[in-house]
XYZ file of C-alpha atoms in Angstrom:
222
model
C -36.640 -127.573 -105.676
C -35.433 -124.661 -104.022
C -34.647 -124.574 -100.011
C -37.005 -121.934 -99.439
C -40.103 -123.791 -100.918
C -38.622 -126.834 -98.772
C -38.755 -125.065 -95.696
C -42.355 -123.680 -96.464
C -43.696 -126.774 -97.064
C -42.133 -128.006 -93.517
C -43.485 -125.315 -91.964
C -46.659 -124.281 -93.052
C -48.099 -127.590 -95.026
C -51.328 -126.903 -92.435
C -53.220 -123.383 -93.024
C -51.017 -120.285 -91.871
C -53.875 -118.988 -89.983
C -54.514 -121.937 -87.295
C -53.948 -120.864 -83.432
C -53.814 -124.056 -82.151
C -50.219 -125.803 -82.376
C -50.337 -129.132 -83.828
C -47.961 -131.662 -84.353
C -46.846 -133.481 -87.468
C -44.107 -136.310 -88.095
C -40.330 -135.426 -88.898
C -39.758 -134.477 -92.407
C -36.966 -135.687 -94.364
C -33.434 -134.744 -93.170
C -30.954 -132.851 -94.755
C -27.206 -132.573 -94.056
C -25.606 -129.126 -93.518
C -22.324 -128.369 -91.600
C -22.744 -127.194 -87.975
C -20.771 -124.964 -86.144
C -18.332 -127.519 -85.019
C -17.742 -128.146 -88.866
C -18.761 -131.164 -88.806
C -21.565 -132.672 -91.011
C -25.117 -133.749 -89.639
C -28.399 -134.838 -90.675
C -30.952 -132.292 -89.764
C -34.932 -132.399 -89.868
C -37.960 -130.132 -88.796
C -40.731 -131.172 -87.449
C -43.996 -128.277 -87.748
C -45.595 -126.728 -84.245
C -47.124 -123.998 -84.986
C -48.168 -121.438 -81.703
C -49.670 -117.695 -83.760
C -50.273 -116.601 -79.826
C -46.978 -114.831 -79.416
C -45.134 -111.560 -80.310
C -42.380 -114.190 -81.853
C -44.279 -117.041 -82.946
C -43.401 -120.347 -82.455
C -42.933 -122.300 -85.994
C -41.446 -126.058 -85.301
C -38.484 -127.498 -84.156
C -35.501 -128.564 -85.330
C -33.758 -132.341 -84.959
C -29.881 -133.002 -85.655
C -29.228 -136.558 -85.767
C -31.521 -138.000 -83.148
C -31.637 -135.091 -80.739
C -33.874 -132.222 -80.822
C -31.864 -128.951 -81.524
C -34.710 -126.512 -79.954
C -37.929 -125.267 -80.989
C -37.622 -122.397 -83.660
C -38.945 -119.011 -83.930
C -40.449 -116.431 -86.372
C -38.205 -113.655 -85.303
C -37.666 -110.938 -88.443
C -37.217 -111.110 -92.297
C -39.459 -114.073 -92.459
C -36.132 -116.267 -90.895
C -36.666 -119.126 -88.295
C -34.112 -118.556 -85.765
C -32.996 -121.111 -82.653
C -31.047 -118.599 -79.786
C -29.022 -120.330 -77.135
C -27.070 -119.967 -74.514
C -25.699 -122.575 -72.295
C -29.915 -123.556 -73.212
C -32.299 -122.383 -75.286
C -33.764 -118.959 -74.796
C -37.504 -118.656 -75.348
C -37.470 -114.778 -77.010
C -41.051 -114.203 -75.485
C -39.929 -115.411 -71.900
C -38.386 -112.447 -69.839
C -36.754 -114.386 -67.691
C -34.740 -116.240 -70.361
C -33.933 -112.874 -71.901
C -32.401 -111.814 -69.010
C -29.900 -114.747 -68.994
C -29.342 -114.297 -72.411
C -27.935 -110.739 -71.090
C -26.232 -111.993 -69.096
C -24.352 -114.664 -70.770
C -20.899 -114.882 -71.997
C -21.909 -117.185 -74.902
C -24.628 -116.572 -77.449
C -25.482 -119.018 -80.596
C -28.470 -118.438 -82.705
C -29.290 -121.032 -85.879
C -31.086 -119.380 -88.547
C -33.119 -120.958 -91.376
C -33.962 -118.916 -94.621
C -33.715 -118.970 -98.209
C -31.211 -121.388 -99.280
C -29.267 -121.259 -95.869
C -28.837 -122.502 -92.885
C -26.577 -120.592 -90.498
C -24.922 -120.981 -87.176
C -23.027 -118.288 -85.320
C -21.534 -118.480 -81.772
C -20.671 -114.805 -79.968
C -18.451 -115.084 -77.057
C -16.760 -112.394 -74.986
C -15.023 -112.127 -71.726
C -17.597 -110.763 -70.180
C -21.459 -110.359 -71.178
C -21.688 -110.556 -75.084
C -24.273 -107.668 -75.004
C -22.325 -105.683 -72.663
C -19.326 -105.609 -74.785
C -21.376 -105.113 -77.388
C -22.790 -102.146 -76.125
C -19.148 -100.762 -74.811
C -17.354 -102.107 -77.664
C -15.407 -104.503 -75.949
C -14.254 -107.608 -78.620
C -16.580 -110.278 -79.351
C -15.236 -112.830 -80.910
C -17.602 -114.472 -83.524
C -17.932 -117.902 -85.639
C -19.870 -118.259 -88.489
C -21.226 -121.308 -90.008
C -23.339 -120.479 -93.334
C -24.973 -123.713 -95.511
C -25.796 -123.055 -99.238
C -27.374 -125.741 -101.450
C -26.238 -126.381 -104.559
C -29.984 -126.670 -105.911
C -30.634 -122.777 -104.645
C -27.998 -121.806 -107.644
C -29.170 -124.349 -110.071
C -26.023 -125.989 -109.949
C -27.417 -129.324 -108.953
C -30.569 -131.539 -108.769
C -29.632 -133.216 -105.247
C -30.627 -131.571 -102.692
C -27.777 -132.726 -100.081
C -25.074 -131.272 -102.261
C -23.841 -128.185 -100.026
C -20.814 -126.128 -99.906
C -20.649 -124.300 -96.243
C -18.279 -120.732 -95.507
C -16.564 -121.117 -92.361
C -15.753 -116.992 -91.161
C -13.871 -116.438 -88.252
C -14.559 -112.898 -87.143
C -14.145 -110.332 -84.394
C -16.149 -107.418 -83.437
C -14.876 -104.457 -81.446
C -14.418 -100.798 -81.034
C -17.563 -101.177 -83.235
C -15.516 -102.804 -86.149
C -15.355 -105.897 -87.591
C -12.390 -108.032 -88.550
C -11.799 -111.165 -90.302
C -9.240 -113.279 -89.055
C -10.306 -116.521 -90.989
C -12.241 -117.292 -94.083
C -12.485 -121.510 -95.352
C -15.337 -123.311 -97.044
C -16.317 -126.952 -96.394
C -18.496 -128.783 -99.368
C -20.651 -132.144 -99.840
C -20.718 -132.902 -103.014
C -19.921 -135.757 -104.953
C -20.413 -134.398 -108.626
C -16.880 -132.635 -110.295
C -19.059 -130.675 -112.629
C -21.019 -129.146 -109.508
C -17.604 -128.626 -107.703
C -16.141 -126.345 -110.226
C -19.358 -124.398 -110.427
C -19.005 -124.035 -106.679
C -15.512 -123.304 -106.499
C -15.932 -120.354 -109.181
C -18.692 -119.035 -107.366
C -17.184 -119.144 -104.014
C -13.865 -117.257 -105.430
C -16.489 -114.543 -107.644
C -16.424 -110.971 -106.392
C -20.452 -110.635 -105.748
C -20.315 -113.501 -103.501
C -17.759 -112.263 -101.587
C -19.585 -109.045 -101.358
C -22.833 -111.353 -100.131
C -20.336 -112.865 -97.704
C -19.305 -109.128 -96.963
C -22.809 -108.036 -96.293
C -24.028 -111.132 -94.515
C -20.999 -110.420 -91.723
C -22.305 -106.898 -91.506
C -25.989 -109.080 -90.855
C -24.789 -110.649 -88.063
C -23.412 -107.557 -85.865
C -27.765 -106.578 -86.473
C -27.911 -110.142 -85.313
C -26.650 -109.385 -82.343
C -27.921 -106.233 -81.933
C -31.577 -107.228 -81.991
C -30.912 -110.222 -79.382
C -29.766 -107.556 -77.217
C -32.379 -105.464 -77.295
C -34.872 -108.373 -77.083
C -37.671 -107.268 -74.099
């Protein structure tokens, strides 16, 4: 089963149309590497709030802690933002100290991925971002093995580890490694040929390019 049908069935297993959030029991984990690179179990559990310009769609667990609640921001992704907490996008106040902050991490759940990426700069990430001042950035991207076909478990991942800089309104790798989970040899040599194949590096390519827009809309958040 794909990710993307897993994650809609997480999410939305009650009516898409209800206004009143409800609450549902964890679902099933599954592992993925986090930004630290190191692997953890990870589970959603469905609250649904339709009452907001970004709505509120469930929260995420790692291990036995909650991660934070996650939000429909754009492109039909669920995104977690945090600074040194978690930053409510329709709270004013909380945008303003995302702003502010030195440090910005946003998870982001969508088809076949989960991704982490941490933005820190010397001073305010979003004022160096608007005066092109460096921003150094770490990127954390899950794929599952299933998404491509390549396997029937859906715990086998392989995870690209990018580490990246943005400034003078240019980006630059300085570090590019991938992590994997999986047990089966067969499914490890279709990874490793996809991982070295040219359109997946341009994906990788593209999805860097992503992240700058990443940025770019927390910024501008209101």
């Amino acid at each position: 089963m794909k990710f993307y049908i897993f994650l809609f069935m997480v999410l939305f297993m009650v009516g898409c149309g209800s206004k009143t959030p409800q609450n549902h029991s964890p679902k099933p984990f599954r592992y993925f590497f986090d930004n630290d690179a190191n692997l953890k179990k990870i589970s959603f559990k469905r609250e649904v709030s339709e009452q907001e310009k970004y709505n509120k769609t469930g929260v995420a667990r790692v291990e036995r802690s909650n991660l934070g609640t996650m939000y429909e921001t754009a492109n039909h992704s669920y995104s977690i933002i945090m600074t040194n907490k978690q930053i409510n996008p329709n709270n004013k106040d909380e945008i303003s100290s995302l702003k502010n902050s030195q440090t910005i991490k946003i998870y982001e759940f969508n088809q076949g991925n989960i991704q982490s990426i941490n933005f820190n700069s010397q001073n305010q990430v979003c004022t160096s971002l608007q005066k092109g001042e460096k921003i150094d950035i770490k990127s954390v991207n899950n794929y599952y093995a299933n998404h491509y076909d390549f396997s029937q478990n859906d715990n086998d991942l392989f995870a690209s580890i990018i580490l990246s800089s943005y400034e003078n309104y240019e980006l630059a790798v300085s570090k590019y490694s991938f992590l994997q989970h999986i047990n089966d040899d067969d499914t490890k040599q279709k990874v490793a040929a996809l991982v070295y194949d040219d359109k997946f590096k341009q994906v990788l390519g593209a999805n860097l390019q992503r992240q700058v827009q990443i940025l770019k809309f927390l910024c501008e958040l209101k």
